Short mmCIF file of C-alpha atoms in Angstrom, two decimals:
data_model
loop_
_atom_site.label_atom_id
_atom_site.label_comp_id
_atom_site.label_asym_id
_atom_site.label_seq_id
_atom_site.Cartn_x
_atom_site.Cartn_y
_atom_site.Cartn_z
CA MET A 1 -9.59 46.99 19.39
CA LYS A 2 -8.03 43.95 17.84
CA LEU A 3 -10.23 41.01 15.77
CA ASP A 4 -9.23 38.13 14.26
CA CYS A 5 -10.80 36.77 11.62
CA SER A 6 -8.17 34.33 10.16
CA GLY A 7 -9.65 31.25 8.41
CA LEU A 8 -13.28 32.42 8.21
CA ALA A 9 -14.80 32.55 5.08
CA CYS A 10 -16.75 35.44 3.12
CA PRO A 11 -19.01 37.56 4.26
CA GLU A 12 -18.02 36.57 8.41
CA PRO A 13 -15.02 39.36 8.12
CA VAL A 14 -17.06 42.21 6.79
CA LEU A 15 -19.81 41.38 9.21
CA GLN A 16 -18.47 41.29 11.72
CA THR A 17 -15.89 44.35 10.78
CA LYS A 18 -19.04 46.12 10.85
CA LYS A 19 -20.49 45.27 13.97
CA ALA A 20 -17.05 46.21 15.95
CA LEU A 21 -17.61 49.90 13.92
CA GLU A 22 -20.12 50.19 14.96
CA THR A 23 -19.45 49.35 18.48
CA LEU A 24 -16.51 51.73 18.45
CA PRO A 25 -16.80 54.95 19.85
CA ASN A 26 -15.10 57.44 17.45
CA ASP A 27 -11.26 58.13 17.52
CA SER A 28 -11.46 54.41 17.95
CA VAL A 29 -8.53 51.86 15.83
CA LEU A 30 -10.02 48.62 14.79
CA GLU A 31 -7.15 46.17 13.79
CA VAL A 32 -8.72 42.88 12.00
CA ILE A 33 -6.26 40.51 10.84
CA VAL A 34 -7.74 38.47 7.98
CA SER A 35 -6.41 35.47 6.00
CA SER A 36 -7.27 35.32 2.50
CA LEU A 37 -7.23 37.37 -0.17
CA ALA A 38 -10.47 37.73 -0.62
CA SER A 39 -11.18 38.83 3.44
CA LYS A 40 -9.01 41.71 3.20
CA GLU A 41 -10.04 43.10 -0.05
CA ASN A 42 -13.47 42.60 1.59
CA VAL A 43 -12.66 44.59 4.57
CA ILE A 44 -10.83 47.07 3.27
CA ARG A 45 -13.57 47.40 0.70
CA PHE A 46 -15.51 47.50 2.88
CA ALA A 47 -13.83 50.21 5.29
CA GLN A 48 -13.67 52.76 2.29
CA ASN A 49 -16.28 53.01 1.60
CA GLY A 50 -17.64 53.75 4.96
CA GLY A 51 -15.21 56.76 4.60
CA PHE A 52 -12.59 55.24 7.59
CA ASP A 53 -8.58 56.03 7.42
CA VAL A 54 -7.53 52.01 6.36
CA ARG A 55 -3.93 50.85 5.80
CA ALA A 56 -3.54 46.83 5.34
CA GLN A 57 0.07 45.41 6.23
CA ASP A 58 0.93 41.53 4.59
CA LEU A 59 2.01 39.31 8.01
CA GLU A 60 3.34 36.00 7.64
CA GLU A 61 1.16 33.00 6.45
CA GLY A 62 -0.46 34.65 4.23
CA LYS A 63 -2.08 36.68 6.71
CA SER A 64 -2.68 40.21 6.64
CA LEU A 65 -3.30 42.88 9.30
CA ILE A 66 -5.43 46.10 8.35
CA THR A 67 -6.34 48.93 10.65
CA ILE A 68 -8.76 50.91 10.43
CA VAL A 69 -9.29 54.30 11.91
CA LYS A 70 -12.46 55.87 12.84
CA GLY A 71 -12.44 59.20 13.25
CA PHE A 72 -8.82 61.41 11.96
CA THR A 73 -7.12 60.91 14.93
CA CYS A 74 -4.66 64.50 14.19
CA LYS A 75 -2.24 63.66 17.29
CA THR A 76 -1.35 60.49 17.05
CA VAL A 77 0.21 61.20 13.70
CA VAL A 78 1.36 64.32 14.32
CA ASP A 79 3.18 62.97 17.66
CA ALA A 80 4.13 59.72 14.74
CA LYS A 81 5.75 61.69 12.15
CA ASP A 82 9.19 64.24 12.13
CA GLU A 83 9.06 67.88 13.08
CA SER A 84 9.17 69.14 9.54
CA PHE A 85 5.64 70.33 10.00
CA LEU A 86 3.99 73.03 11.94
CA ASP A 87 0.95 71.39 13.70
CA LYS A 88 -1.22 73.76 11.07
CA THR A 89 -4.90 73.74 9.32
CA LEU A 90 -5.06 75.28 6.13
CA PHE A 91 -8.63 75.59 5.70
CA LEU A 92 -9.84 76.63 1.64
CA LYS A 93 -13.84 77.53 1.33
CA SER A 94 -13.73 79.57 -2.08
CA ASP A 95 -11.11 78.11 -5.01
CA LYS A 96 -10.14 81.82 -5.18
CA VAL A 97 -9.04 84.39 -2.74
CA GLY A 98 -11.03 87.32 -2.85
CA GLU A 99 -12.84 87.99 -6.21
CA GLY A 100 -12.24 87.04 -9.63
CA GLU A 101 -9.81 86.30 -11.96
CA LEU A 102 -7.65 87.77 -9.46
CA GLY A 103 -8.12 86.03 -6.90
CA ALA A 104 -7.92 82.55 -8.82
CA LYS A 105 -4.12 83.61 -9.83
CA LEU A 106 -3.65 84.51 -5.93
CA ILE A 107 -4.43 81.45 -4.59
CA VAL A 108 -2.30 79.20 -6.97
CA GLY A 109 0.28 82.01 -6.16
CA PHE A 110 -0.38 81.66 -2.16
CA LEU A 111 0.09 77.74 -2.08
CA LYS A 112 2.93 77.82 -4.44
CA SER A 113 5.04 80.36 -1.90
CA THR A 114 3.42 78.73 0.81
CA LEU A 115 5.26 75.05 -0.68
CA GLU A 116 8.68 77.13 -0.54
CA LEU A 117 8.22 77.63 3.67
CA PRO A 118 10.83 75.33 5.58
CA LYS A 119 7.82 73.79 7.61
CA LEU A 120 4.55 73.10 5.79
CA PRO A 121 1.23 73.14 7.42
CA ARG A 122 0.43 69.51 8.78
CA ARG A 123 -2.91 69.84 6.33
CA ILE A 124 -5.19 71.86 3.77
CA VAL A 125 -8.89 71.14 4.27
CA CYS A 126 -11.03 72.17 1.35
CA VAL A 127 -15.13 73.10 1.73
CA ASN A 128 -17.36 74.40 -0.23
CA GLN A 129 -16.02 75.93 -3.66
CA ALA A 130 -12.76 75.63 -2.34
CA VAL A 131 -13.79 71.06 -3.96
CA LEU A 132 -12.96 73.01 -7.35
CA LEU A 133 -9.17 73.29 -6.49
CA THR A 134 -8.96 69.05 -5.48
CA THR A 135 -11.14 68.44 -8.30
CA ALA A 136 -9.29 70.47 -11.42
CA ASP A 137 -8.23 69.08 -14.48
CA GLU A 138 -4.83 67.31 -14.25
CA SER A 139 -3.28 70.11 -16.63
CA ALA A 140 -4.72 73.08 -13.78
CA PRO A 141 -1.55 74.86 -12.36
CA ILE A 142 -3.37 74.07 -9.24
CA THR A 143 -3.39 70.34 -9.25
CA GLU A 144 0.23 70.21 -9.96
CA VAL A 145 0.73 72.40 -6.77
CA LEU A 146 -1.27 70.00 -4.37
CA LYS A 147 0.19 67.04 -5.91
CA ALA A 148 3.88 68.84 -4.89
CA PHE A 149 1.80 69.16 -1.12
CA GLU A 150 0.81 65.92 -1.12
CA ALA A 151 4.38 64.49 -1.92
CA LYS A 152 5.95 66.04 1.09
CA GLY A 153 3.68 64.66 2.82
CA VAL A 154 0.62 67.12 3.66
CA GLU A 155 -2.61 65.76 4.20
CA ILE A 156 -5.45 66.98 1.55
CA TYR A 157 -9.16 66.45 2.65
CA SER A 158 -12.35 67.46 0.63
CA CYS A 159 -15.43 68.01 1.62
CA GLY A 160 -17.35 64.95 1.00
CA VAL A 161 -21.12 66.49 1.10
CA CYS A 162 -19.48 69.77 -0.91
CA LEU A 163 -18.20 67.08 -3.75
CA GLU A 164 -20.95 66.12 -4.62
CA PHE A 165 -23.35 68.74 -3.96
CA PHE A 166 -21.01 70.01 -6.89
CA GLY A 167 -21.72 67.00 -8.93
CA VAL A 168 -17.58 67.14 -8.71
CA THR A 169 -17.11 63.53 -6.52
CA ASP A 170 -15.55 61.12 -9.25
CA LYS A 171 -12.99 63.84 -10.05
CA LEU A 172 -11.19 63.77 -7.54
CA LYS A 173 -7.71 64.10 -8.08
CA VAL A 174 -5.54 64.88 -5.34
CA GLY A 175 -6.20 64.01 -1.89
CA LYS A 176 -9.01 62.14 0.18
CA ILE A 177 -12.67 62.52 1.18
CA GLY A 178 -13.42 64.21 4.34
CA ASN A 179 -16.44 64.24 6.89
CA ALA A 180 -17.55 67.02 9.29
CA PHE A 181 -16.67 64.96 12.08
CA GLY A 182 -13.14 64.63 11.05
CA THR A 183 -12.45 68.46 9.45
CA ILE A 184 -13.97 69.81 13.22
CA GLU A 185 -11.34 67.58 14.79
CA MET A 186 -8.35 68.91 12.74
CA LEU A 187 -9.44 72.78 13.37
CA PHE A 188 -9.76 72.40 17.32
CA GLY A 189 -7.63 69.56 17.10
CA GLY A 190 -4.61 71.63 16.24
CA GLU A 191 -2.91 74.31 17.57
CA GLY A 192 -3.63 76.57 14.47
CA THR A 193 -5.78 77.08 11.71
CA ILE A 194 -4.63 79.53 8.61
CA SER A 195 -7.79 80.25 6.93
CA LEU A 196 -8.17 81.78 3.63
CA MET B 1 -40.49 30.91 0.43
CA ASN B 2 -40.15 28.50 2.77
CA ASN B 3 -36.42 29.85 4.68
CA GLU B 4 -37.57 27.69 7.53
CA ALA B 5 -35.18 24.71 6.58
CA LYS B 6 -31.56 27.03 6.67
CA LEU B 7 -29.95 24.53 3.59
CA THR B 8 -27.31 27.84 3.04
CA LYS B 9 -26.40 27.94 7.00
CA TYR B 10 -25.04 24.53 6.53
CA VAL B 11 -22.82 25.00 3.69
CA LYS B 12 -18.77 26.96 3.48
CA ALA B 13 -20.26 28.61 -0.14
CA ALA B 14 -23.45 28.66 -1.58
CA GLY B 15 -24.43 27.61 -5.26
CA CYS B 16 -20.87 28.01 -7.70
CA ALA B 17 -19.05 29.93 -5.45
CA ALA B 18 -17.36 26.41 -4.10
CA LYS B 19 -16.97 25.74 -7.42
CA LEU B 20 -13.30 24.31 -7.58
CA GLY B 21 -11.10 27.24 -9.44
CA PRO B 22 -10.18 27.56 -12.45
CA GLY B 23 -6.72 26.99 -12.28
CA ASP B 24 -6.80 24.02 -10.12
CA LEU B 25 -9.30 22.28 -12.53
CA THR B 26 -7.83 22.94 -15.89
CA GLU B 27 -3.93 21.82 -14.11
CA ALA B 28 -6.14 18.37 -12.91
CA LEU B 29 -7.53 18.28 -15.95
CA GLY B 30 -4.43 18.27 -17.60
CA GLY B 31 -3.71 15.04 -18.30
CA LEU B 32 -6.92 13.54 -18.97
CA SER B 33 -7.92 13.40 -23.11
CA CYS B 34 -10.56 11.29 -24.98
CA THR B 35 -10.44 11.19 -29.32
CA HIS B 36 -13.20 9.09 -31.08
CA GLU B 37 -14.71 9.39 -34.22
CA ASN B 38 -17.73 9.66 -32.37
CA VAL B 39 -17.26 12.27 -29.51
CA LEU B 40 -17.97 15.60 -31.51
CA VAL B 41 -17.18 17.58 -28.05
CA GLY B 42 -15.21 16.00 -25.68
CA MET B 43 -13.04 17.45 -23.28
CA ASP B 44 -10.55 19.58 -25.12
CA THR B 45 -12.25 22.50 -25.47
CA SER B 46 -13.83 24.07 -21.96
CA ASP B 47 -17.23 23.36 -23.71
CA ASP B 48 -20.34 22.80 -21.34
CA ALA B 49 -21.41 19.92 -22.10
CA SER B 50 -20.09 16.30 -24.19
CA VAL B 51 -21.46 15.93 -27.52
CA TYR B 52 -21.41 12.25 -29.16
CA TYR B 53 -22.70 11.15 -32.74
CA LEU B 54 -24.90 8.86 -32.83
CA ASP B 55 -26.72 9.21 -36.42
CA GLU B 56 -26.74 12.26 -39.57
CA GLU B 57 -29.56 13.25 -37.40
CA ARG B 58 -28.64 12.93 -33.67
CA ALA B 59 -26.03 13.36 -31.74
CA LEU B 60 -26.44 12.36 -27.24
CA VAL B 61 -25.76 15.55 -25.10
CA GLN B 62 -24.42 14.59 -21.85
CA THR B 63 -23.99 16.51 -18.68
CA VAL B 64 -23.71 16.68 -15.11
CA ASP B 65 -23.58 19.56 -12.38
CA ILE B 66 -24.18 19.76 -8.87
CA ILE B 67 -24.75 22.58 -6.99
CA THR B 68 -24.57 23.23 -2.65
CA PRO B 69 -28.01 25.07 -1.40
CA VAL B 70 -27.98 28.56 -2.32
CA VAL B 71 -31.09 29.35 -0.76
CA ASP B 72 -32.96 28.11 2.82
CA ASP B 73 -36.22 26.93 0.88
CA PRO B 74 -35.94 22.99 -0.05
CA TYR B 75 -38.29 23.35 -3.19
CA VAL B 76 -36.72 26.58 -5.04
CA TYR B 77 -33.00 24.77 -4.25
CA GLY B 78 -34.00 21.91 -6.32
CA GLN B 79 -35.04 24.28 -8.98
CA ILE B 80 -32.31 26.14 -8.78
CA ALA B 81 -30.21 23.27 -9.31
CA ALA B 82 -32.04 21.72 -11.69
CA ALA B 83 -32.19 24.89 -13.99
CA ASN B 84 -28.01 25.20 -13.11
CA SER B 85 -27.37 21.35 -13.87
CA LEU B 86 -29.95 21.19 -17.38
CA SER B 87 -28.48 24.83 -18.83
CA ASP B 88 -25.65 23.39 -20.83
CA VAL B 89 -27.95 21.14 -22.36
CA PHE B 90 -29.51 24.12 -23.53
CA ALA B 91 -26.28 25.99 -24.97
CA MET B 92 -25.82 23.42 -26.55
CA GLY B 93 -28.63 23.84 -28.85
CA GLY B 94 -30.01 20.39 -27.27
CA GLU B 95 -33.59 19.62 -26.35
CA VAL B 96 -33.44 17.65 -23.34
CA ALA B 97 -34.45 14.19 -22.87
CA THR B 98 -34.32 12.16 -19.35
CA ALA B 99 -32.23 13.09 -16.00
CA MET B 100 -31.05 11.66 -13.53
CA ASN B 101 -31.02 12.82 -9.68
CA ILE B 102 -27.38 13.25 -7.82
CA VAL B 103 -28.06 14.08 -4.20
CA GLY B 104 -25.09 14.38 -1.39
CA PHE B 105 -27.84 14.39 1.38
CA ASP B 106 -27.05 15.82 4.58
CA GLY B 107 -28.96 14.40 7.03
CA CYS B 108 -27.31 15.34 10.07
CA HIS B 109 -29.24 18.53 9.82
CA HIS B 110 -31.82 18.07 7.92
CA PRO B 111 -35.19 15.62 8.60
CA ARG B 112 -35.96 13.40 5.18
CA SER B 113 -39.09 15.37 4.21
CA VAL B 114 -36.13 18.15 3.07
CA LEU B 115 -35.42 15.59 0.35
CA LYS B 116 -38.53 15.06 -0.79
CA GLU B 117 -39.56 19.01 -1.33
CA ILE B 118 -35.43 19.25 -3.41
CA LEU B 119 -36.80 16.41 -5.31
CA ALA B 120 -40.13 17.74 -6.35
CA GLY B 121 -38.35 21.20 -7.44
CA GLY B 122 -35.95 19.52 -9.33
CA GLN B 123 -38.59 17.62 -10.99
CA SER B 124 -40.70 20.44 -11.77
CA LYS B 125 -38.08 22.18 -14.35
CA VAL B 126 -36.83 19.20 -16.00
CA GLN B 127 -40.89 18.65 -16.84
CA GLU B 128 -41.26 22.10 -17.48
CA CYS B 129 -38.28 21.42 -20.50
CA GLY B 130 -40.71 18.17 -21.74
CA GLY B 131 -38.01 15.83 -20.05
CA ILE B 132 -38.68 13.27 -17.82
CA ILE B 133 -36.73 11.63 -14.18
CA ILE B 134 -35.61 8.29 -15.24
CA GLY B 135 -33.74 7.86 -11.94
CA GLY B 136 -30.69 8.67 -9.37
CA HIS B 137 -28.55 8.25 -6.83
CA THR B 138 -28.16 10.09 -2.99
CA ILE B 139 -25.44 9.50 -0.56
CA GLU B 140 -24.92 10.43 2.85
CA ALA B 141 -23.11 13.88 2.85
CA PRO B 142 -21.69 16.39 5.33
CA GLU B 143 -22.63 19.32 2.75
CA MET B 144 -25.83 19.44 0.46
CA THR B 145 -25.16 19.31 -2.84
CA TYR B 146 -27.84 18.53 -5.37
CA GLY B 147 -27.88 18.48 -9.49
CA MET B 148 -28.22 15.93 -12.09
CA SER B 149 -26.70 14.39 -15.35
CA VAL B 150 -28.46 15.20 -18.19
CA THR B 151 -29.08 13.78 -21.47
CA GLY B 152 -30.72 15.58 -24.43
CA PHE B 153 -30.50 15.03 -28.35
CA VAL B 154 -29.31 17.71 -30.42
CA HIS B 155 -28.96 17.48 -34.33
CA PRO B 156 -25.10 17.13 -35.01
CA LYS B 157 -24.73 20.03 -37.79
CA LYS B 158 -26.26 23.07 -35.17
CA ILE B 159 -24.93 22.05 -32.28
CA TYR B 160 -23.76 25.28 -30.53
CA ARG B 161 -20.24 25.64 -29.30
CA ASN B 162 -18.22 27.78 -26.53
CA ASN B 163 -15.73 29.58 -28.47
CA THR B 164 -16.67 30.13 -32.28
CA PRO B 165 -17.54 33.48 -32.34
CA ARG B 166 -16.48 35.84 -35.45
CA ILE B 167 -15.29 38.87 -35.63
CA GLY B 168 -18.18 41.67 -35.79
CA ASP B 169 -20.18 39.71 -34.01
CA VAL B 170 -21.93 40.78 -30.51
CA LEU B 171 -22.84 39.48 -27.63
CA ILE B 172 -26.28 38.91 -25.97
CA LEU B 173 -26.78 38.42 -22.24
CA THR B 174 -29.82 37.11 -20.93
CA LYS B 175 -29.57 36.67 -17.38
CA PRO B 176 -28.26 39.89 -14.98
CA LEU B 177 -24.62 38.75 -12.64
CA GLY B 178 -24.22 39.45 -9.45
CA MET B 179 -26.04 35.99 -8.48
CA GLY B 180 -22.33 35.03 -6.38
CA ILE B 181 -22.93 37.61 -4.35
CA LEU B 182 -26.77 37.85 -3.68
CA THR B 183 -26.09 34.13 -2.63
CA THR B 184 -23.29 35.27 -0.29
CA ALA B 185 -25.60 37.58 1.02
CA ILE B 186 -28.39 35.30 1.40
CA LYS B 187 -26.46 33.29 3.29
CA ALA B 188 -25.41 35.36 6.04
CA ASP B 189 -28.98 36.53 6.15
CA MET B 190 -28.43 40.29 5.00
CA LEU B 191 -31.16 40.13 2.50
CA GLU B 192 -34.69 40.63 2.83
CA ASN B 193 -37.10 38.12 1.32
CA SER B 194 -38.37 40.26 -1.07
CA VAL B 195 -34.89 40.52 -2.29
CA ILE B 196 -34.33 37.17 -2.30
CA GLU B 197 -36.93 35.51 -3.45
CA LYS B 198 -36.35 38.42 -7.23
CA VAL B 199 -32.92 36.70 -7.01
CA ALA B 200 -34.60 33.05 -6.55
CA SER B 201 -36.92 33.28 -9.85
CA ILE B 202 -34.02 34.64 -11.48
CA LEU B 203 -31.54 31.44 -10.65
CA ALA B 204 -34.83 29.07 -11.54
CA THR B 205 -35.53 30.75 -14.97
CA LEU B 206 -34.47 27.96 -17.23
CA ASN B 207 -32.33 28.94 -20.38
CA HIS B 208 -34.96 26.39 -22.42
CA LYS B 209 -36.35 29.56 -23.98
CA ALA B 210 -33.61 31.59 -24.60
CA SER B 211 -31.98 28.33 -26.21
CA GLN B 212 -35.26 27.85 -28.67
CA ILE B 213 -35.34 31.38 -29.68
CA MET B 214 -31.55 31.91 -29.85
CA ARG B 215 -31.49 29.21 -32.72
CA LYS B 216 -34.03 30.86 -35.31
CA TYR B 217 -30.64 33.27 -35.56
CA ASP B 218 -27.69 33.71 -37.20
CA VAL B 219 -25.82 32.57 -33.73
CA SER B 220 -21.76 31.28 -33.93
CA ALA B 221 -21.28 30.81 -30.28
CA CYS B 222 -22.73 30.37 -27.20
CA THR B 223 -21.84 29.34 -23.42
CA ASP B 224 -23.67 29.41 -19.95
CA VAL B 225 -22.54 32.07 -17.51
CA THR B 226 -21.73 30.24 -14.39
CA GLY B 227 -18.97 29.04 -11.62
CA PHE B 228 -16.00 31.42 -13.78
CA GLY B 229 -17.92 34.45 -14.07
CA LEU B 230 -19.11 36.66 -17.38
CA PHE B 231 -15.39 36.96 -17.71
CA GLY B 232 -13.80 33.36 -16.85
CA HIS B 233 -16.55 32.11 -19.36
CA ALA B 234 -15.92 34.79 -22.47
CA SER B 235 -12.00 34.27 -21.40
CA GLU B 236 -12.93 30.63 -22.81
CA MET B 237 -15.26 31.87 -25.86
CA SER B 238 -12.21 33.89 -27.12
CA PHE B 239 -10.00 31.00 -27.30
CA ASN B 240 -7.30 33.29 -27.61
CA GLN B 241 -8.22 33.86 -31.30
CA VAL B 242 -10.28 37.03 -31.45
CA THR B 243 -10.86 40.05 -28.91
CA ILE B 244 -13.93 40.96 -26.66
CA ALA B 245 -15.03 44.32 -25.94
CA PHE B 246 -17.73 45.03 -22.87
CA GLU B 247 -19.09 47.88 -22.58
CA MET B 248 -19.94 48.11 -19.41
CA LYS B 249 -23.10 50.23 -18.75
CA ASN B 250 -25.11 47.56 -21.27
CA ILE B 251 -24.09 44.91 -18.26
CA PRO B 252 -27.20 43.90 -16.49
CA ILE B 253 -26.28 43.76 -12.73
CA LEU B 254 -28.60 43.53 -10.36
CA ASP B 255 -28.84 46.89 -8.08
CA GLU B 256 -28.75 44.70 -5.12
CA ALA B 257 -25.74 43.30 -6.08
CA ARG B 258 -23.88 46.45 -6.61
CA ALA B 259 -24.40 47.39 -3.32
CA LEU B 260 -23.19 44.53 -1.50
CA ALA B 261 -19.88 44.49 -3.55
CA ASP B 262 -19.80 48.33 -2.29
CA MET B 263 -19.92 46.32 0.95
CA GLY B 264 -17.30 44.01 0.64
CA ILE B 265 -19.66 41.03 0.31
CA ILE B 266 -18.34 39.53 -2.42
CA PRO B 267 -17.25 35.45 -2.56
CA ALA B 268 -13.50 34.30 -3.05
CA GLY B 269 -15.01 32.37 -5.93
CA ALA B 270 -14.91 36.10 -7.63
CA TYR B 271 -11.18 36.75 -6.47
CA ASN B 272 -9.33 33.23 -7.84
CA ASN B 273 -11.41 34.10 -11.01
CA LYS B 274 -9.83 37.85 -11.44
CA SER B 275 -6.42 36.48 -10.66
CA TYR B 276 -6.47 33.66 -12.97
CA LEU B 277 -7.70 35.84 -15.63
CA SER B 278 -6.36 38.90 -15.18
CA SER B 279 -3.66 38.95 -17.37
CA LYS B 280 -5.97 38.81 -20.07
CA VAL B 281 -8.08 41.67 -19.79
CA HIS B 282 -7.51 45.21 -20.04
CA ALA B 283 -9.50 47.82 -18.78
CA LYS B 284 -10.30 51.19 -20.68
CA VAL B 285 -11.68 52.75 -18.56
CA PRO B 286 -11.35 51.01 -14.92
CA HIS B 287 -15.20 50.88 -12.50
CA LYS B 288 -15.34 50.43 -9.60
CA ASP B 289 -17.89 47.51 -10.31
CA GLU B 290 -15.01 45.31 -12.00
CA ILE B 291 -15.10 42.22 -9.70
CA ILE B 292 -18.82 41.29 -10.35
CA LEU B 293 -17.64 41.02 -13.89
CA TYR B 294 -15.41 38.11 -11.73
CA ASP B 295 -18.66 37.07 -9.85
CA ALA B 296 -19.07 33.33 -9.44
CA GLN B 297 -23.12 32.47 -11.16
CA THR B 298 -25.40 30.05 -10.56
CA SER B 299 -27.58 29.01 -13.29
CA GLY B 300 -26.87 31.86 -14.82
CA GLY B 301 -27.74 33.39 -18.45
CA LEU B 302 -26.97 32.32 -21.84
CA LEU B 303 -23.84 34.32 -23.85
CA ILE B 304 -24.77 34.05 -27.26
CA ALA B 305 -22.83 35.13 -29.72
CA VAL B 306 -24.88 36.81 -33.24
CA SER B 307 -24.49 38.71 -35.94
CA GLN B 308 -24.93 42.39 -35.79
CA ASP B 309 -27.70 42.07 -38.81
CA ASP B 310 -30.10 39.10 -36.53
CA ALA B 311 -28.82 40.80 -32.97
CA PRO B 312 -31.10 43.64 -32.69
CA LYS B 313 -33.93 41.40 -33.87
CA LEU B 314 -32.78 38.45 -31.27
CA LEU B 315 -32.84 40.88 -28.33
CA LYS B 316 -36.58 42.05 -29.22
CA HIS B 317 -37.28 38.77 -29.50
CA LEU B 318 -35.38 37.41 -25.48
CA LEU B 319 -37.42 40.07 -23.98
CA ASP B 320 -40.53 40.04 -25.85
CA GLU B 321 -40.82 36.32 -24.39
CA GLY B 322 -40.21 37.93 -20.71
CA LEU B 323 -36.36 37.35 -20.13
CA THR B 324 -35.81 40.91 -19.33
CA TYR B 325 -32.59 41.36 -18.26
CA SER B 326 -31.34 40.20 -21.90
CA SER B 327 -29.18 43.27 -22.97
CA ILE B 328 -25.92 43.52 -25.57
CA ILE B 329 -23.02 43.50 -23.95
CA ALA B 330 -20.25 43.45 -26.15
CA GLU B 331 -18.23 43.08 -29.90
CA ILE B 332 -15.73 40.93 -31.17
CA LEU B 333 -12.87 42.37 -32.52
CA PRO B 334 -9.57 40.91 -34.03
CA LEU B 335 -7.13 39.73 -31.58
CA GLY B 336 -5.92 43.03 -29.54
CA GLU B 337 -3.37 43.01 -26.71
CA LYS B 338 -5.48 41.20 -24.48
CA THR B 339 -8.88 39.06 -25.39
CA LEU B 340 -11.12 40.37 -22.74
CA LEU B 341 -11.21 44.84 -22.34
CA TYR B 342 -13.69 46.49 -20.76
CA MET B 343 -14.95 50.10 -21.03
#
């Protein structure tokens, strides 16, 4: 769906975007055209706070095109990118593999080794205690490993409810905040899921 | 409140959000100047009002301000516009003597009774601070505007300027921020009546009492926060001579404004202010509410620079007198790399 909000003053573009997103079914893409910096920032702010995936692109004559994805559109993402990825999701439920100190070492080792694979999993989804991996200190070895995944184009999502549960939402170092719907889409949408 | 008149629906922007951007204004005013021995405060600084020397006891304070509607109730709009116009005299430390109404009346969309109510609202506020309305002028206009030309008096040796804070002073703000965001939401019919009433009562509160109270303490500078937002007016206060360090958690912001800002209900004026000021600001710890520091305020509070010794006493006095949003929000430091910083 396309929404042309050029020439409209605040808050009209946000209100129209809100209305459109409410009526659109999941897995749809909303494109909003705006013609001022204020409207661009406001629409992006609104969509990001709603947990949507947002991209903005500057067009001619001071206009911007904002693309908002309602729900995760894994299939189109796979189609669009080159085939250096496996269509697999790595599903992490804990910040360890197994128990204790060894478990904490193992997860770093496992992920580090995975980085060496010729084809990487498409995405990493962290739920429950696994969100402590994406919110670890900058200096922690795990943060460096996850950032390396991200630099290679692997999408990393941390469960929003879990982040909140552990009170670490504002500590997210790498990847994005995911939601239940997106997680399920990823687990069932791709060719396979690997769970540790 | 009587919101039937729908005053805000027929204007492009609400209140001070309709103001010309600071960059545009500086460019337009750049060629103008006035120097005369009797002009104590003129156009060369960004002060809110001008001051003209009369004799050893008295100087004349003159100011003018008009705004577009920020609420739909005509009487309350009149009160708010008047509070906004009178405020510049109070920021200078003066008392109001007379005021003249200035109206651009949108007769296409509103009946004459609306005009009567607006003027009655304005009068109520002039009376509240002991002033009198002695006339005015009305024209038909495509967009409603109302405000006043205000004349007051101040002792020539007790003028409060906006750009003379001392290093070591702290800043007290007497009203909460977020009014540009909230009035934009009122215009979009997004607020419940109870919130509108709360916002309107803050907007209609005169800075008269705050001004009278501050004069009892060791105050070095004062301005009122209006169209350029907290940071725009703080930037003028710093005068590129000092650095003002703000403590984000102490800055009074209405929760309702925070929620709206998260939704992206932010008037263009805030972004204009931000882009004009961005080179002067350093964020020690970035904050998601940053944009509210640039939000254009209508009838905002006084921003008072006071000595550290007197600050707790002044703050207590303001709070005791019912100015409940008052808070110590910043400290004046020696000039650093940037003139404004927040943490």
